[in-house]
Tab-separated table of C-alpha atoms and ligand atoms in Angstrom:
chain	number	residue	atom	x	y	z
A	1465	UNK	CA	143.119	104.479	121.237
A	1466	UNK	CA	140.990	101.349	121.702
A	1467	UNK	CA	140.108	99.724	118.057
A	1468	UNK	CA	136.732	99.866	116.141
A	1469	UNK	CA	135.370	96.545	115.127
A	1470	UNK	CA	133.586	96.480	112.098
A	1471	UNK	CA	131.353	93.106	111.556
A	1472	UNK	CA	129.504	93.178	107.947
A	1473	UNK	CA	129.539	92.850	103.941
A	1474	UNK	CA	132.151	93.738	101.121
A	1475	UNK	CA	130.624	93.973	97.718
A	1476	UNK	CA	132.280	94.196	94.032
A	1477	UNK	CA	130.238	96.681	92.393
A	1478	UNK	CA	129.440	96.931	89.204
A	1479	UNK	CA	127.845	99.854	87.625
A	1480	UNK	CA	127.003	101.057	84.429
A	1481	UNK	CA	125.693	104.447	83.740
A	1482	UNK	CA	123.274	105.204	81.174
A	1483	UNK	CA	120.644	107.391	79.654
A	1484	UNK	CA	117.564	105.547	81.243
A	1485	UNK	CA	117.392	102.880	83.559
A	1486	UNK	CA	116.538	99.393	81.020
A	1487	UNK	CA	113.216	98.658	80.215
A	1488	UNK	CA	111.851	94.736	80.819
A	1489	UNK	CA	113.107	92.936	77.768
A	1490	UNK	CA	115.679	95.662	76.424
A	1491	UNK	CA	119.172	95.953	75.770
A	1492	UNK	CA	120.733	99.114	76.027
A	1493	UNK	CA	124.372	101.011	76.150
A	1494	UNK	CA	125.502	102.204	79.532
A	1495	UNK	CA	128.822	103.436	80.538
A	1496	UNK	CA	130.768	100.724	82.807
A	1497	UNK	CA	132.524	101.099	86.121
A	1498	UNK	CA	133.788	98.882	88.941
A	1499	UNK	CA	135.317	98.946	92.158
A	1500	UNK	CA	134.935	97.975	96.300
A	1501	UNK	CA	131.400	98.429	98.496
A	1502	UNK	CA	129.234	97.065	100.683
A	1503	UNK	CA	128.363	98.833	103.841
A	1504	UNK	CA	130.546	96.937	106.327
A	1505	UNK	CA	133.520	97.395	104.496
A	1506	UNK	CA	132.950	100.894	103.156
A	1507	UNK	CA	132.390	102.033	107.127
A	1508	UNK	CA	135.533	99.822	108.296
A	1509	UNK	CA	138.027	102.459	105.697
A	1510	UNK	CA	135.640	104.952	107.177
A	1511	UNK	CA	137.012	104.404	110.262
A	1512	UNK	CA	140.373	103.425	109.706
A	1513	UNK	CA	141.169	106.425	107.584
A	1514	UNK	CA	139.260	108.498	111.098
A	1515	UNK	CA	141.704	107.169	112.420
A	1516	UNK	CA	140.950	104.566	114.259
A	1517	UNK	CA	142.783	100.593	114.742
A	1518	UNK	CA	140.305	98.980	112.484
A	1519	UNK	CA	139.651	95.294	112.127
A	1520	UNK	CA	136.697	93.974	109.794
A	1521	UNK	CA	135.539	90.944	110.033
A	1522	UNK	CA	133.149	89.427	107.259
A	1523	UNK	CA	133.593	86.329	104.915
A	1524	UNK	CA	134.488	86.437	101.412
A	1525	UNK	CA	135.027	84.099	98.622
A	1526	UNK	CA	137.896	82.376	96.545
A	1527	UNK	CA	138.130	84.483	93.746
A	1528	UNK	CA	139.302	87.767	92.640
A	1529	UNK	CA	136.697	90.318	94.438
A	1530	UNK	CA	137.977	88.595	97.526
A	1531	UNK	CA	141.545	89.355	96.498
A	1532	UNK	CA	140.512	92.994	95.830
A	1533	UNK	CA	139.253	93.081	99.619
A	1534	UNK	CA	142.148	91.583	101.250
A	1535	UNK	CA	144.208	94.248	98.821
A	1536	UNK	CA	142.019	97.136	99.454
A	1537	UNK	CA	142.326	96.648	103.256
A	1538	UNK	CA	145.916	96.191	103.636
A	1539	UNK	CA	146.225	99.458	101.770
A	1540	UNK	CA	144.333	101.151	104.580
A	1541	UNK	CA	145.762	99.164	107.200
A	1542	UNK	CA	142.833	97.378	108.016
A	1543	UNK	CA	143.193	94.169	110.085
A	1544	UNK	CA	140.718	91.402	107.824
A	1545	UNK	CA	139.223	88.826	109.597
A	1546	UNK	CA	137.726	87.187	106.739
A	1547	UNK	CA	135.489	83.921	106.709
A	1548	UNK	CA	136.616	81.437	103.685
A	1549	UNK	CA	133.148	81.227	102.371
A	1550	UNK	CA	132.111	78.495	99.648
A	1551	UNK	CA	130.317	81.068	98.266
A	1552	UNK	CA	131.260	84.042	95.540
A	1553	UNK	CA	132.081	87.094	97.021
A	1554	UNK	CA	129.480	89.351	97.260
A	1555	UNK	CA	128.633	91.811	94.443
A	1556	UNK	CA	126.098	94.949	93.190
A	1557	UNK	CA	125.193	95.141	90.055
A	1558	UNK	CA	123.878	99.007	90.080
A	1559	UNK	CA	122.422	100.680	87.089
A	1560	UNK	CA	122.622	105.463	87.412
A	1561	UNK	CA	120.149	106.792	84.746
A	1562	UNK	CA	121.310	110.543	83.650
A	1563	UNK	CA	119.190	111.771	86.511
A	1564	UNK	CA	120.753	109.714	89.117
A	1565	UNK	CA	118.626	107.353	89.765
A	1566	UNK	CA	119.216	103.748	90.387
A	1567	UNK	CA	118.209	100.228	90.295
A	1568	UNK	CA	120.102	97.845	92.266
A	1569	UNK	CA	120.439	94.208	92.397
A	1570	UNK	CA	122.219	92.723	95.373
A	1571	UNK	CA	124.030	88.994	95.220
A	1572	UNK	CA	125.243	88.484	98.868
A	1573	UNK	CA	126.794	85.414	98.012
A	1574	UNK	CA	129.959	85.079	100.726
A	1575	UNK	CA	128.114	88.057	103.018
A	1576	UNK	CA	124.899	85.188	103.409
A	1577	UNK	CA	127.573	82.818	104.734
A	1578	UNK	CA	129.362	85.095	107.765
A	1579	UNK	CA	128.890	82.479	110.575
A	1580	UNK	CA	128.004	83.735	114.260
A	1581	UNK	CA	131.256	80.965	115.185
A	1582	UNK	CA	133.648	83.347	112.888
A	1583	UNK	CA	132.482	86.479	114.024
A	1584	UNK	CA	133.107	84.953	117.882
A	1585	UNK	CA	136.045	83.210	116.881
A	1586	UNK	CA	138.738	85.555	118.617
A	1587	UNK	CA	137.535	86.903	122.199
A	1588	UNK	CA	140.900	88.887	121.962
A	1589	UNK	CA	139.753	90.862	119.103
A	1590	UNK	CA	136.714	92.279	121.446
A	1591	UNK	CA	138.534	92.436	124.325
A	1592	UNK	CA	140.090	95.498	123.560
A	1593	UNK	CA	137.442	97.117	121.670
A	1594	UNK	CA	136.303	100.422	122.044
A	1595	UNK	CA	132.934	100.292	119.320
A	1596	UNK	CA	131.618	97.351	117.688
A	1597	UNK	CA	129.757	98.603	114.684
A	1598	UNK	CA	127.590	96.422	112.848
A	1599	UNK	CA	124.707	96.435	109.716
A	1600	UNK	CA	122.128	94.675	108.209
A	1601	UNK	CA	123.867	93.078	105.448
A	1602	UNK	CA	125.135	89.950	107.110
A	1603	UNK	CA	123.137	86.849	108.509
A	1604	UNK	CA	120.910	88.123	111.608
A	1605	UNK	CA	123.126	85.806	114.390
A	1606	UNK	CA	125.816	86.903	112.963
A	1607	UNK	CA	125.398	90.558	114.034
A	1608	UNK	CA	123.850	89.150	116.971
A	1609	UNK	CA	126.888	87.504	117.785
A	1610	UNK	CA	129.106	90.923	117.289
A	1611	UNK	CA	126.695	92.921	119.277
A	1612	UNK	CA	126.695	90.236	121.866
A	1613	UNK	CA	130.678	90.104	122.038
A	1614	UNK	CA	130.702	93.977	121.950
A	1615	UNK	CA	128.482	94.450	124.958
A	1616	UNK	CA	131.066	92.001	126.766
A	1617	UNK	CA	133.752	92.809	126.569
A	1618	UNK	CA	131.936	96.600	127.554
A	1619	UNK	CA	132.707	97.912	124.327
A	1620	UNK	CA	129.942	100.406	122.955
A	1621	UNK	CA	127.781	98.677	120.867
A	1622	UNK	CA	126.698	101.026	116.860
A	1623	UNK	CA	124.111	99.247	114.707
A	1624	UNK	CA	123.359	101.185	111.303
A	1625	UNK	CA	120.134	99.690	110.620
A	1626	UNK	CA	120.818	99.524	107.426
A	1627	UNK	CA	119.830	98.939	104.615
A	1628	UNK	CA	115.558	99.538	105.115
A	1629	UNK	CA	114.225	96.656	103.932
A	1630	UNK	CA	116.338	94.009	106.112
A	1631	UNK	CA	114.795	92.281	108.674
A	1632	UNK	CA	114.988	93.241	112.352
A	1633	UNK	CA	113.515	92.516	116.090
A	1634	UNK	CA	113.768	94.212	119.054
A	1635	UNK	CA	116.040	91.823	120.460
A	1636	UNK	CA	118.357	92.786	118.104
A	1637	UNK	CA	117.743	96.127	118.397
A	1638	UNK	CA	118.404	96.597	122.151
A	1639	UNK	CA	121.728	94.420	121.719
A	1640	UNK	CA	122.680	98.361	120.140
A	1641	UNK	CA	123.736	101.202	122.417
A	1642	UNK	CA	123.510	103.435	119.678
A	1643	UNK	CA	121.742	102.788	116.384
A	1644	UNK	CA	121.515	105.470	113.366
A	1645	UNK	CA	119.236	104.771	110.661
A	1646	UNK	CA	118.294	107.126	107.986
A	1647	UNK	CA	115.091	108.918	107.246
A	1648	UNK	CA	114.023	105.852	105.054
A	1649	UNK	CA	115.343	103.028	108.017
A	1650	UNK	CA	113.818	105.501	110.649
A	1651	UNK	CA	110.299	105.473	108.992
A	1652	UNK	CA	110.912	101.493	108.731
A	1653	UNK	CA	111.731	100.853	112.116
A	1654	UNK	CA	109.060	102.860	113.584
A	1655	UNK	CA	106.496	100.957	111.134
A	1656	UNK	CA	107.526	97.778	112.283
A	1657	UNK	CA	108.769	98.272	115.844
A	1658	UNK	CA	106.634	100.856	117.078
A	1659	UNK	CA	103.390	100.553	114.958
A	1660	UNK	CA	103.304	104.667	113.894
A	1661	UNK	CA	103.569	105.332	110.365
A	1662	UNK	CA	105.784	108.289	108.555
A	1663	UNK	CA	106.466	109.099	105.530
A	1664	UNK	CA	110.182	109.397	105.206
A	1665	UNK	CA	110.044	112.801	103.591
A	1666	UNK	CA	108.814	113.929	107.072
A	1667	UNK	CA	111.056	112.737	108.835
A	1668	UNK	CA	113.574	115.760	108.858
A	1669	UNK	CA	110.686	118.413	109.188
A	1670	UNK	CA	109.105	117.154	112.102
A	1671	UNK	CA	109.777	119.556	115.676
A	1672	UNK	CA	112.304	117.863	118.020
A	1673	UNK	CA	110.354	116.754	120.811
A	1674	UNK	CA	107.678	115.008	118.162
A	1675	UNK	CA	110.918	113.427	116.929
A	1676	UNK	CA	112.697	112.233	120.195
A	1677	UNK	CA	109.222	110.910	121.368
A	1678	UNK	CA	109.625	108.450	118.382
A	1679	UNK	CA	113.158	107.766	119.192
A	1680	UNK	CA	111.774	107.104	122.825
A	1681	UNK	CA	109.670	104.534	121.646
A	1682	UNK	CA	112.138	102.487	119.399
A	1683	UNK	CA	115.168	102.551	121.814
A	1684	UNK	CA	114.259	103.440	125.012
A	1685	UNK	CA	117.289	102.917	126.560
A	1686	UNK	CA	120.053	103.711	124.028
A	1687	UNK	CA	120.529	106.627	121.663
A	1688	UNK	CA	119.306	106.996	118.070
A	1689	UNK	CA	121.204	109.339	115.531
A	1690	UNK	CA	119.005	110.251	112.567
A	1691	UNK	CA	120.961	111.379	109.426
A	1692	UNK	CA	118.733	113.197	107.399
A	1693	UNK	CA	121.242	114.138	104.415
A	1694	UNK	CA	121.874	117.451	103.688
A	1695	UNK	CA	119.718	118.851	106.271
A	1696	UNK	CA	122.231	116.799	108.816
A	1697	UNK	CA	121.506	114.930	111.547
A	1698	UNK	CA	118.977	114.846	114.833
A	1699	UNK	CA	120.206	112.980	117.992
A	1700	UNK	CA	118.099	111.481	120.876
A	1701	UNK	CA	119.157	110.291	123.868
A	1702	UNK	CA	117.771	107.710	126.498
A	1703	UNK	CA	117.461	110.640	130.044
A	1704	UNK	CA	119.571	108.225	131.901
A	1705	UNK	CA	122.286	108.495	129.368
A	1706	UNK	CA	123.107	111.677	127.674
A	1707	UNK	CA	126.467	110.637	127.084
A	1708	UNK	CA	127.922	113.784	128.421
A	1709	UNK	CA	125.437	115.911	126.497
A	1710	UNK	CA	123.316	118.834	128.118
A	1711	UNK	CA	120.769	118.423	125.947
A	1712	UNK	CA	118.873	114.643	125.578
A	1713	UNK	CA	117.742	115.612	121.963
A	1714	UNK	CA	119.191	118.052	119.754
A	1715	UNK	CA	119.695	119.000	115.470
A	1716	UNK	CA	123.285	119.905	114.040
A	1717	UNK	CA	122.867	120.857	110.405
A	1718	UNK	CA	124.826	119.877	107.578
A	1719	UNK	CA	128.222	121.646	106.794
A	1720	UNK	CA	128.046	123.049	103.491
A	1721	UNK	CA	130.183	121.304	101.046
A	1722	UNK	CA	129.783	121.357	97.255
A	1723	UNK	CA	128.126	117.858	97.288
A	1724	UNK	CA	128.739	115.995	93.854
A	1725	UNK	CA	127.721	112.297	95.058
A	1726	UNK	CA	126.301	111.017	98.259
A	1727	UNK	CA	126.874	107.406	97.849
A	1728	UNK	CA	127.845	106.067	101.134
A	1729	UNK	CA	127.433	109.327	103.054
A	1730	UNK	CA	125.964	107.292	105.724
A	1731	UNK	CA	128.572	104.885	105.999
A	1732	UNK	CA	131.505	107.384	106.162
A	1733	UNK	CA	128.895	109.070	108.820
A	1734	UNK	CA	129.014	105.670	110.826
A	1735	UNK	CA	132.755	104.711	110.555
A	1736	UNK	CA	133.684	108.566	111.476
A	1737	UNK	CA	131.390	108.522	114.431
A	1738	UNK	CA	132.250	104.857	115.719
A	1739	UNK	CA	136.045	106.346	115.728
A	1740	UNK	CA	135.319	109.648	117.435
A	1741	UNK	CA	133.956	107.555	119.932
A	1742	UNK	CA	136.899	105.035	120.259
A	1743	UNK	CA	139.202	108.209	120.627
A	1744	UNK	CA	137.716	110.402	123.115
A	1745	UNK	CA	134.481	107.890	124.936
A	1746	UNK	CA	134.817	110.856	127.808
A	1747	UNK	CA	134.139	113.503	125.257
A	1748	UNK	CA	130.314	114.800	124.882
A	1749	UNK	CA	128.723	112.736	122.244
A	1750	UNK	CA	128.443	115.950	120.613
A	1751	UNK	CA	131.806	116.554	119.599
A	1752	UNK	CA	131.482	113.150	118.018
A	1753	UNK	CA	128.402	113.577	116.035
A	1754	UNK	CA	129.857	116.936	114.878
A	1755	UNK	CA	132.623	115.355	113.620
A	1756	UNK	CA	130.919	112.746	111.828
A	1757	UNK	CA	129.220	115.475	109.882
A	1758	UNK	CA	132.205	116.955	109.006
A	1759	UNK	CA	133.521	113.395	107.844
A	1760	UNK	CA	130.338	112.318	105.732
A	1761	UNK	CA	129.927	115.815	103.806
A	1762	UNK	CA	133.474	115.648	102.834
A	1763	UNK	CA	133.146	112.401	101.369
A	1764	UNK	CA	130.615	113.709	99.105
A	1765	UNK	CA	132.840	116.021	97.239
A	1766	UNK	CA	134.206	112.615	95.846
A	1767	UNK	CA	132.965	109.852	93.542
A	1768	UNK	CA	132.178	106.481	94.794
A	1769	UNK	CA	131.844	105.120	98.260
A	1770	UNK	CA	134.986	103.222	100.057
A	1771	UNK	CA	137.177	105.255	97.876
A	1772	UNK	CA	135.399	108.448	98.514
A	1773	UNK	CA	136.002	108.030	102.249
A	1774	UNK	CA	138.696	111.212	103.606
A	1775	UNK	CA	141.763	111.382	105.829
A	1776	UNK	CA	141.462	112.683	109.723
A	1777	UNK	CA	144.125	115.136	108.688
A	1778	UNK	CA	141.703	116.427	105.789
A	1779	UNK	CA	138.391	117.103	108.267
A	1780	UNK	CA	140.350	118.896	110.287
A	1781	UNK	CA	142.272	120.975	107.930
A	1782	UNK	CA	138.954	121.514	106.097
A	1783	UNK	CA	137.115	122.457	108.921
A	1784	UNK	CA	138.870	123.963	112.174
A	1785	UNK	CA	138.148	124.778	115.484
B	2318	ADP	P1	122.577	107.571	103.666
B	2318	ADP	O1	123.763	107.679	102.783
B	2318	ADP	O2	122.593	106.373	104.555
B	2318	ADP	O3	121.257	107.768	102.983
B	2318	ADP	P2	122.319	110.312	104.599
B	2318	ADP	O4	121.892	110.671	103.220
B	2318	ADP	O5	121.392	110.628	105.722
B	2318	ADP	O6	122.713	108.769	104.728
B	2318	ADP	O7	123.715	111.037	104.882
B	2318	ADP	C1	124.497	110.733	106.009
B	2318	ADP	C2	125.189	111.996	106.491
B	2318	ADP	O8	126.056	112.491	105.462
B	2318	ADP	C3	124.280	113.173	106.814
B	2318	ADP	O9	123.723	113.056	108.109
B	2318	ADP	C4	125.264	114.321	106.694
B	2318	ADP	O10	126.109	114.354	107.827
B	2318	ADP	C5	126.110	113.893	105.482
B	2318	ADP	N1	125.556	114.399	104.198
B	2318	ADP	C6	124.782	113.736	103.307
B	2318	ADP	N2	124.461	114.517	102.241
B	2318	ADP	C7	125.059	115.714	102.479
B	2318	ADP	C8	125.124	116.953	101.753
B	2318	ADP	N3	124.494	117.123	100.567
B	2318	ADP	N4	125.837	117.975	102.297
B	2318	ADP	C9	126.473	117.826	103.492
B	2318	ADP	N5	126.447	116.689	104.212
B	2318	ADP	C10	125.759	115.638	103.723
């Protein structure tokens, strides 16, 4: 099985849970909790727990959230490539009212630093490569620079626009054989790429051909996967490359799990897909999206993100045939 490459960000969360979400100017009691995120490293144990070879390459700083990621990833056999940044490593400090929702304060810190020469730095690594999977929470040339490698060496090239509010261009965009953006990063894209405007809560009710004429539009050549939560996911391919699907656009809904938190659903969507595809490239992309599904709902029976990520063993025991 060719490896996955996963180029992005590893965060030290910190999150405290309270009643409310703190007003300007208060000071209030909340319920504290810590442990690993960011989306680049929560889709590399994604992947590696698929299982698929896994290597993550980001940068990280001298200090002891950049011992927990070397820690974290030798636990899931994850081959680091880590930058020595001058920076802290990066961190989320994320307040959860009683309702669930959030405020969320980002301090990239090492993840600003990733250099485009680090993430080149070892033409062997993409050599081999099956999927390079990127996001949007490292320095733009710096996912240029994995997409660029990626497309090389011929590996298939996975961008998870992520998160919404990060800057893209088209450029970057068509460096991506496959991008999969949520309903919020689809409504994004299409505002800024394509000039039509949706509201994100439409996404997912919209009729299929409405829908793939969007995903047209953004990437006309590759394919965009649309997860749209618990309704699931839409796919739409480019008609000169179905990927070995019949159909060039097509829904699969969400398997129905007793869903208890959704952080980082998308990312254990991403990692699980980008090592379907480095197992079984001849297989109909369908297979592949089905079992990301499977992958990402599972994950939400469990707290927290990276940890929260299941075995291959466990998808397919919980879900054969
Ligand atoms: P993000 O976490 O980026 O917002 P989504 O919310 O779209 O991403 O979720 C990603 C994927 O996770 C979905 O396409 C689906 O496969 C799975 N998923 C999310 N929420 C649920 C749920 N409540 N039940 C089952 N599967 C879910």
């Amino acid at each position: 099985m060719n490896p996955v490459i996963v180029v992005g960000s590893f965060n030290v969360d910190h999150v405290w849970r309270c009643a409310e979400l703190p007003a300007v100017g208060a000071t209030i009691a909340g319920q504290y909790a810590t442990g690993p995120g960011g989306k680049g490293f929560n889709q590399a144990v994604a992947a590696a727990r698929a299982g698929a070879p896994t290597a993550f390459v980001c940068a990280l700083g001298d200090d002891p959230g950049g011992a927990l990621a070397r820690g974290l990833a030798a636990a899931d056999g994850i081959d680091l490539r880590a930058e020595a940044s001058d920076q802290p490593t990066g961190t989320a400090g994320i307040y959860v009212d009683a309702r669930g929702l959030n405020s969320i304060v980002i301090g990239a810190g090492a993840n600003g630093t990733l250099s485009a020469a680090h993430v080149a730095a070892d033409p062997a690594l993409f050599a081999g490569a099956g999927v390079v999977l990127a996001q949007l929470e490292s320095p733009v040339e710096a996912i240029e620079a994995a997409l660029t490698a990626g497309r090389e060496a011929g590996a298939t090239t996975l961008l998870n626009p992520a998160p919404a509010n990060a800057s893209t261009s088209i450029g970057l965009l068509r460096l991506a054989d496959l991008i999969s953006p949520n309903e919020t990063e689809f409504a994004a894209l299409l505002v800024r790429h394509v000039g039509e405007r949706l509201e994100p809560d439409a996404v997912a009710a919209l009729d299929g051909a409405s829908l793939h004429g969007l995903c047209r539009k953004l990437l006309p050549h590759g394919t965009v996967v649309v997860t749209l939560g618990s309704v699931g996911v839409f796919v739409s391919h480019a008609d000169e490359q179905t990927r070995g699907d019949a159909q060039a656009y097509y829904r699969i809904g969400a398997e129905s799990v007793a869903a208890s938190d959704t952080t980082g659903a998308g990312d254990a969507f991403n990692g699980a897909l980008a090592a379907a595809l480095a197992r079984a490239p001849q297989e109909p992309f369908v297979a592949h999206v089905r079992y990301a599904n499977r992958f990402a709902a599972l994950s939400t029976e469990r707290p927290g993100a990276a940890a929260a990520m299941p075995r291959h063993a466990e998808v397919l025991e919980r879900f054969p045939g």
